[in-house]
Short mmCIF file of C-alpha atoms in Angstrom, two decimals:
data_model
loop_
_atom_site.label_atom_id
_atom_site.label_comp_id
_atom_site.label_asym_id
_atom_site.label_seq_id
_atom_site.Cartn_x
_atom_site.Cartn_y
_atom_site.Cartn_z
CA MET U 11 116.63 -85.39 -91.40
CA ALA U 12 117.13 -83.90 -95.61
CA VAL U 13 115.27 -79.83 -95.68
CA ALA U 14 113.09 -80.51 -97.75
CA ASP U 15 111.90 -83.96 -96.16
CA GLU U 16 111.97 -81.39 -92.59
CA PHE U 17 109.30 -79.01 -94.79
CA GLY U 18 107.20 -81.45 -95.19
CA VAL U 19 106.94 -82.76 -91.73
CA LEU U 20 106.56 -78.57 -91.06
CA THR U 21 103.96 -78.69 -93.00
CA LYS U 22 102.38 -81.04 -91.77
CA ALA U 23 102.65 -79.82 -88.04
CA PHE U 24 101.24 -76.71 -89.05
CA THR U 25 98.65 -77.99 -90.12
CA GLY U 26 95.88 -80.44 -89.39
CA LEU U 27 94.01 -80.77 -85.62
CA GLY U 28 96.25 -79.44 -83.13
CA VAL U 29 100.05 -78.12 -83.61
CA ASP U 30 103.26 -81.00 -83.76
CA GLU U 31 105.09 -78.96 -80.97
CA LYS U 32 108.43 -81.90 -80.61
CA SER U 33 108.97 -81.41 -85.01
CA LEU U 34 108.53 -77.55 -84.75
CA ILE U 35 111.19 -77.49 -82.04
CA SER U 36 113.30 -79.94 -83.29
CA ILE U 37 113.46 -78.13 -87.40
CA LEU U 38 113.38 -74.62 -86.16
CA GLY U 39 115.57 -74.50 -83.42
CA LYS U 40 118.53 -75.45 -86.33
CA TRP U 41 117.20 -73.90 -89.28
CA HIS U 42 119.71 -70.94 -90.48
CA PRO U 43 118.14 -68.02 -91.80
CA GLU U 44 118.42 -69.62 -95.82
CA HIS U 45 116.34 -72.66 -94.48
CA LYS U 46 113.73 -70.04 -93.06
CA GLN U 47 113.63 -68.34 -96.68
CA SER U 48 113.43 -71.43 -98.55
CA PHE U 49 110.56 -72.85 -96.66
CA ARG U 50 108.11 -69.34 -96.63
CA LYS U 51 109.04 -69.08 -100.73
CA THR U 52 107.93 -72.91 -100.87
CA THR U 53 104.84 -73.06 -98.73
CA CYS U 54 102.75 -70.24 -100.57
CA ASP U 55 99.56 -72.26 -98.73
CA ILE U 56 100.92 -70.42 -95.53
CA PHE U 57 103.16 -67.59 -96.40
CA ILE U 58 102.13 -65.10 -99.86
CA GLU U 59 104.45 -63.54 -101.74
CA ASP U 60 103.99 -59.91 -101.20
CA GLU U 61 104.55 -56.59 -103.72
CA ARG U 62 107.09 -55.19 -101.85
CA GLN U 63 109.15 -58.58 -102.08
CA PHE U 64 108.83 -60.60 -99.49
CA GLU U 65 107.46 -63.51 -97.91
CA ARG U 66 104.52 -63.06 -95.26
CA TRP U 67 102.50 -64.87 -93.37
CA ASP U 68 98.97 -65.34 -94.68
CA ASP U 69 96.97 -63.58 -91.90
CA ARG U 70 94.56 -66.15 -92.33
CA HIS U 71 96.37 -68.97 -91.37
CA VAL U 72 98.32 -67.20 -88.24
CA GLN U 73 94.83 -66.32 -86.57
CA LYS U 74 93.93 -70.56 -87.76
CA LEU U 75 97.30 -71.53 -85.90
CA GLN U 76 96.54 -69.40 -83.06
CA GLN U 77 93.32 -72.12 -82.22
CA GLU U 78 95.21 -75.13 -82.64
CA PHE U 79 98.12 -73.63 -80.40
CA LEU U 80 95.15 -73.60 -78.11
CA ARG U 81 93.35 -76.57 -78.83
CA PHE U 82 95.41 -78.82 -76.48
CA LYS U 83 94.24 -76.00 -73.67
CA ASP U 84 90.75 -76.08 -74.34
CA ALA U 85 90.75 -79.72 -74.77
CA VAL U 86 92.37 -79.95 -70.80
CA VAL U 87 89.84 -77.61 -69.62
CA LEU U 88 86.67 -79.25 -71.27
CA TRP U 89 87.75 -82.55 -69.85
CA THR U 90 88.11 -80.84 -65.82
CA MET U 91 85.11 -78.92 -65.22
CA HIS U 92 81.96 -80.28 -63.57
CA PRO U 93 79.68 -81.77 -66.14
CA TRP U 94 76.56 -79.23 -65.75
CA GLU U 95 79.54 -75.70 -65.95
CA ARG U 96 80.83 -77.87 -69.20
CA ASP U 97 77.02 -78.19 -70.72
CA ALA U 98 76.52 -75.03 -69.25
CA ARG U 99 79.17 -73.22 -71.48
CA LEU U 100 78.47 -75.40 -74.82
CA LEU U 101 74.52 -73.82 -74.34
CA ARG U 102 75.77 -70.69 -73.94
CA GLU U 103 78.06 -70.49 -76.84
CA ALA U 104 76.31 -72.26 -79.61
CA VAL U 105 73.75 -69.24 -79.36
CA TYR U 106 75.76 -66.21 -78.96
CA LYS U 107 78.80 -68.06 -81.66
CA GLY U 108 76.11 -69.72 -83.91
CA PRO U 109 73.75 -69.95 -83.39
CA ASN U 110 74.56 -74.00 -83.74
CA TYR U 111 70.98 -75.85 -83.83
CA GLY U 112 73.17 -79.07 -83.33
CA ILE U 113 74.65 -78.62 -79.78
CA LEU U 114 71.79 -77.86 -78.60
CA VAL U 115 69.81 -80.44 -79.62
CA GLU U 116 72.47 -83.02 -78.43
CA THR U 117 73.07 -80.97 -74.96
CA ALA U 118 69.84 -81.42 -74.15
CA CYS U 119 68.66 -84.51 -75.32
CA THR U 120 71.88 -86.78 -74.47
CA ARG U 121 71.63 -85.72 -71.11
CA SER U 122 69.74 -87.18 -68.29
CA SER U 123 66.70 -85.41 -66.97
CA GLU U 124 69.16 -83.99 -63.50
CA GLU U 125 72.40 -83.52 -65.71
CA LEU U 126 70.55 -80.90 -67.30
CA LEU U 127 68.37 -79.55 -64.89
CA GLY U 128 72.33 -79.14 -63.69
CA ALA U 129 72.92 -77.06 -66.68
CA ARG U 130 70.44 -74.76 -66.23
CA ARG U 131 71.65 -74.35 -62.72
CA ALA U 132 75.39 -73.36 -64.06
CA TYR U 133 74.06 -71.63 -66.20
CA HIS U 134 72.13 -69.32 -64.31
CA SER U 135 74.95 -68.93 -62.28
CA LEU U 136 77.19 -68.13 -65.14
CA PHE U 137 75.43 -66.32 -66.73
CA GLU U 138 73.01 -64.65 -64.38
CA HIS U 139 69.67 -65.10 -66.30
CA SER U 140 68.48 -68.67 -68.05
CA ILE U 141 69.09 -70.87 -70.93
CA GLU U 142 65.41 -70.78 -71.76
CA GLU U 143 65.62 -67.01 -72.45
CA ASP U 144 68.74 -66.92 -74.28
CA ILE U 145 67.45 -69.32 -76.87
CA ALA U 146 63.46 -67.47 -76.90
CA PHE U 147 65.95 -63.67 -77.82
CA HIS U 148 68.23 -65.44 -80.15
CA ILE U 149 66.06 -67.43 -82.28
CA HIS U 150 62.86 -67.13 -83.67
CA GLY U 151 60.40 -69.64 -85.56
CA PHE U 152 59.21 -73.20 -85.04
CA GLU U 153 63.92 -73.92 -84.21
CA LYS U 154 62.63 -71.75 -81.06
CA LYS U 155 59.60 -73.37 -80.17
CA LEU U 156 61.59 -76.53 -79.86
CA LEU U 157 65.12 -75.91 -78.73
CA VAL U 158 63.15 -73.87 -75.50
CA GLY U 159 61.48 -76.99 -75.13
CA LEU U 160 63.86 -79.36 -75.05
CA VAL U 161 66.41 -77.69 -72.80
CA SER U 162 63.84 -76.80 -70.81
CA ALA U 163 62.60 -80.83 -69.96
CA TYR U 164 62.41 -82.64 -67.35
CA ARG U 165 61.73 -86.44 -68.75
CA TYR U 166 60.26 -89.08 -67.03
CA GLU U 167 62.81 -91.86 -66.62
CA GLY U 168 60.85 -94.89 -65.36
CA PRO U 169 60.10 -97.87 -66.93
CA LYS U 170 56.69 -97.34 -67.85
CA TYR U 171 54.85 -96.21 -70.64
CA SER U 172 51.23 -96.68 -72.94
CA GLU U 173 51.74 -98.60 -75.82
CA GLU U 174 48.67 -97.48 -77.27
CA VAL U 175 49.71 -94.02 -77.01
CA ALA U 176 53.10 -94.39 -78.47
CA LYS U 177 50.86 -95.74 -81.16
CA SER U 178 48.67 -92.90 -81.46
CA GLU U 179 51.76 -90.65 -82.02
CA ALA U 180 53.18 -92.61 -83.96
CA LYS U 181 50.25 -92.31 -86.56
CA ILE U 182 50.89 -88.64 -85.60
CA LEU U 183 54.40 -88.19 -86.94
CA LYS U 184 53.33 -90.19 -89.73
CA ASN U 185 50.70 -87.90 -90.64
CA VAL U 186 52.79 -84.67 -90.42
CA ILE U 187 56.06 -85.80 -92.27
CA LYS U 188 53.16 -86.44 -95.27
CA ASP U 189 51.83 -83.31 -95.02
CA GLY U 190 55.30 -81.18 -95.01
CA ALA U 191 54.48 -80.02 -91.17
CA LYS U 192 53.58 -77.05 -92.44
CA LYS U 193 49.99 -76.19 -90.43
CA LEU U 194 50.61 -74.57 -86.71
CA HIS U 195 48.91 -76.57 -84.63
CA GLU U 196 51.17 -80.18 -86.67
CA GLU U 197 54.23 -78.24 -85.80
CA GLU U 198 53.22 -78.15 -81.73
CA GLU U 199 51.90 -81.39 -82.39
CA ILE U 200 56.02 -82.43 -82.67
CA VAL U 201 56.58 -80.25 -80.27
CA ARG U 202 54.58 -81.75 -77.52
CA ILE U 203 55.51 -84.83 -78.82
CA LEU U 204 59.46 -84.23 -78.24
CA THR U 205 60.10 -82.49 -76.01
CA THR U 206 57.48 -84.30 -72.86
CA ARG U 207 57.28 -87.96 -73.55
CA SER U 208 59.58 -90.01 -71.62
CA LYS U 209 62.85 -91.40 -73.30
CA LEU U 210 61.92 -94.59 -73.59
CA HIS U 211 58.60 -93.87 -74.24
CA LEU U 212 59.80 -91.64 -77.61
CA LYS U 213 61.96 -95.31 -78.52
CA ALA U 214 58.92 -97.31 -78.48
CA VAL U 215 56.66 -93.85 -80.84
CA PHE U 216 59.35 -94.17 -83.35
CA LYS U 217 59.57 -98.22 -83.36
CA HIS U 218 55.37 -97.93 -84.24
CA TYR U 219 56.38 -95.83 -86.94
CA LYS U 220 58.61 -98.20 -88.60
CA GLU U 221 56.71 -101.09 -88.73
CA THR U 222 54.03 -98.24 -90.33
CA SER U 223 55.91 -97.02 -92.52
CA GLY U 224 58.23 -99.38 -93.54
CA ASN U 225 61.17 -95.77 -92.79
CA TYR U 226 63.06 -94.77 -90.07
CA LEU U 227 61.65 -91.37 -88.79
CA ASP U 228 65.17 -89.79 -88.87
CA GLU U 229 65.33 -91.19 -92.53
CA ASP U 230 62.05 -89.51 -93.00
CA LEU U 231 62.51 -86.31 -91.67
CA GLY U 232 65.16 -85.20 -94.62
CA ASP U 233 66.61 -82.24 -95.17
CA GLN U 234 64.34 -81.21 -91.66
CA LEU U 235 67.84 -81.14 -89.75
CA ILE U 236 67.58 -80.19 -86.35
CA LEU U 237 64.41 -82.71 -85.92
CA LYS U 238 66.56 -84.87 -87.46
CA GLN U 239 69.59 -84.78 -85.06
CA THR U 240 66.79 -84.09 -82.33
CA VAL U 241 65.34 -88.10 -82.80
CA GLN U 242 68.91 -89.12 -82.90
CA CYS U 243 69.92 -87.88 -79.63
CA LEU U 244 66.60 -88.84 -77.98
CA CYS U 245 66.54 -92.33 -79.08
CA LYS U 246 70.34 -93.27 -81.28
CA PRO U 247 72.52 -90.84 -79.67
CA GLU U 248 75.70 -93.08 -80.57
CA THR U 249 74.55 -92.87 -84.47
CA TYR U 250 74.62 -88.57 -84.22
CA PHE U 251 77.95 -89.34 -82.03
CA THR U 252 79.36 -90.98 -85.02
CA GLU U 253 78.04 -88.79 -87.55
CA VAL U 254 79.63 -85.48 -85.82
CA LEU U 255 82.92 -87.39 -86.09
CA ASP U 256 83.21 -88.06 -89.45
CA VAL U 257 82.39 -85.01 -90.82
CA SER U 258 84.98 -83.38 -87.97
CA LEU U 259 87.62 -86.26 -89.13
CA LYS U 260 87.31 -85.84 -92.97
CA GLY U 261 88.01 -82.02 -92.39
CA ILE U 262 84.27 -80.90 -93.15
CA GLY U 263 83.91 -77.12 -92.46
CA HIS U 264 85.31 -74.99 -89.93
CA GLY U 265 84.91 -73.85 -86.18
CA PHE U 266 82.48 -76.13 -84.80
CA ALA U 267 82.92 -78.53 -87.12
CA LYS U 268 86.53 -78.87 -85.60
CA GLU U 269 85.96 -78.18 -82.41
CA ALA U 270 83.41 -81.08 -82.16
CA LEU U 271 85.84 -83.51 -81.75
CA THR U 272 87.23 -82.19 -78.68
CA ARG U 273 83.60 -81.92 -78.03
CA VAL U 274 82.22 -85.27 -78.61
CA ILE U 275 85.14 -87.42 -77.15
CA VAL U 276 85.35 -84.82 -73.79
CA THR U 277 81.58 -84.96 -73.49
CA ARG U 278 81.48 -88.90 -74.25
CA ALA U 279 84.65 -90.58 -72.73
CA ASP U 280 82.85 -91.28 -68.90
CA VAL U 281 78.88 -92.74 -70.92
CA ASP U 282 78.86 -94.09 -74.01
CA LEU U 283 82.16 -93.90 -75.99
CA LYS U 284 82.82 -97.62 -76.41
CA LEU U 285 78.92 -97.22 -78.68
CA ILE U 286 80.59 -94.27 -80.91
CA LYS U 287 83.88 -96.30 -81.22
CA GLU U 288 82.09 -99.09 -82.63
CA GLU U 289 78.91 -97.59 -84.91
CA TYR U 290 82.47 -94.94 -86.17
CA HIS U 291 84.36 -98.08 -87.25
CA GLN U 292 81.85 -100.26 -88.61
CA LEU U 293 80.60 -96.17 -91.06
CA SER U 294 84.25 -95.00 -91.63
CA GLY U 295 86.16 -98.94 -92.16
CA VAL U 296 88.36 -97.27 -89.51
CA THR U 297 88.59 -97.01 -85.94
CA LEU U 298 88.73 -93.89 -84.69
CA SER U 299 92.38 -93.88 -83.19
CA HIS U 300 93.69 -94.92 -86.62
CA LYS U 301 92.10 -91.29 -87.97
CA ASN U 302 93.40 -89.32 -85.23
CA GLU U 303 96.72 -90.32 -85.16
CA GLU U 304 96.47 -89.64 -88.87
CA ILE U 305 95.38 -86.00 -89.12
CA ALA U 306 96.15 -84.58 -85.26
CA ASN U 307 98.97 -83.20 -83.85
CA GLY U 308 101.15 -83.35 -81.24
CA ASN U 309 99.91 -83.06 -77.65
CA PHE U 310 96.41 -82.55 -78.85
CA LYS U 311 96.60 -85.70 -80.87
CA ASP U 312 98.36 -87.51 -77.88
CA PHE U 313 95.00 -86.47 -75.23
CA MET U 314 92.56 -87.29 -77.20
CA LEU U 315 93.66 -90.63 -77.46
CA THR U 316 94.52 -91.01 -74.40
CA LEU U 317 90.82 -90.43 -73.87
CA ILE U 318 89.46 -92.58 -76.51
CA ALA U 319 91.44 -95.76 -75.23
CA ARG U 320 89.81 -95.26 -71.72
#
């Protein structure tokens, strides 16, 4: 391979999700000093020309690269964790490194009642206090009310619900959204409905909302992102996770956005990843496997592809 071609391969190996370890070893292992110097001089997004006339690593890229080397390890650790511990640690990180409302909502709303209770128990064991008190202390306003209610819910999972009550609550939601959810008692009604009703009941509520308003509820919520995420996670989780993957795989944002690929695939591989893959294909026009093949690297890419193919 020509040196110029090797520069391109190496630049790709240093970027994206994960690190292409095989390319790093095969190319760097045979380079002479002049090759390394030429690479530093021609890769200005990784190296900076210092005022004392040498090319030095951009500190931000060093930190990024260290994170990418850890990405495969983090994915393996997350995959092998007990689901209760995994969710407890995701919740903790979402509170203390954010807050990231999306992760709090998805963990609280896409797990079964027993799974969420297990995560709360694990949180007690790992951190010696409750997720409820952490959210109540670190998050404020309407978001605190909603999130405390969501993580502490133990929803009925049976087949029964009242059609009349569902119609009544659809009307309540329609009036709240029409008025902009400004009044306290109306906010409390939103919290009551979203945090206490069964998912089957809520699907009926949202169906009646569509019939009377002409729009889907999550479409009418506009920029009220936390409410939109809650509605999607409770009744259309595959739509929520597809949108999260789309943002992550487009490379939009940093931190939680990039980590979302690992989180979604690892936590949904044994649940509903088949539905998520189908919806992602419809949304983006490419398969989830193909997109991962395109942007991910090395052992991380191989592990993600293995989970996606399950």
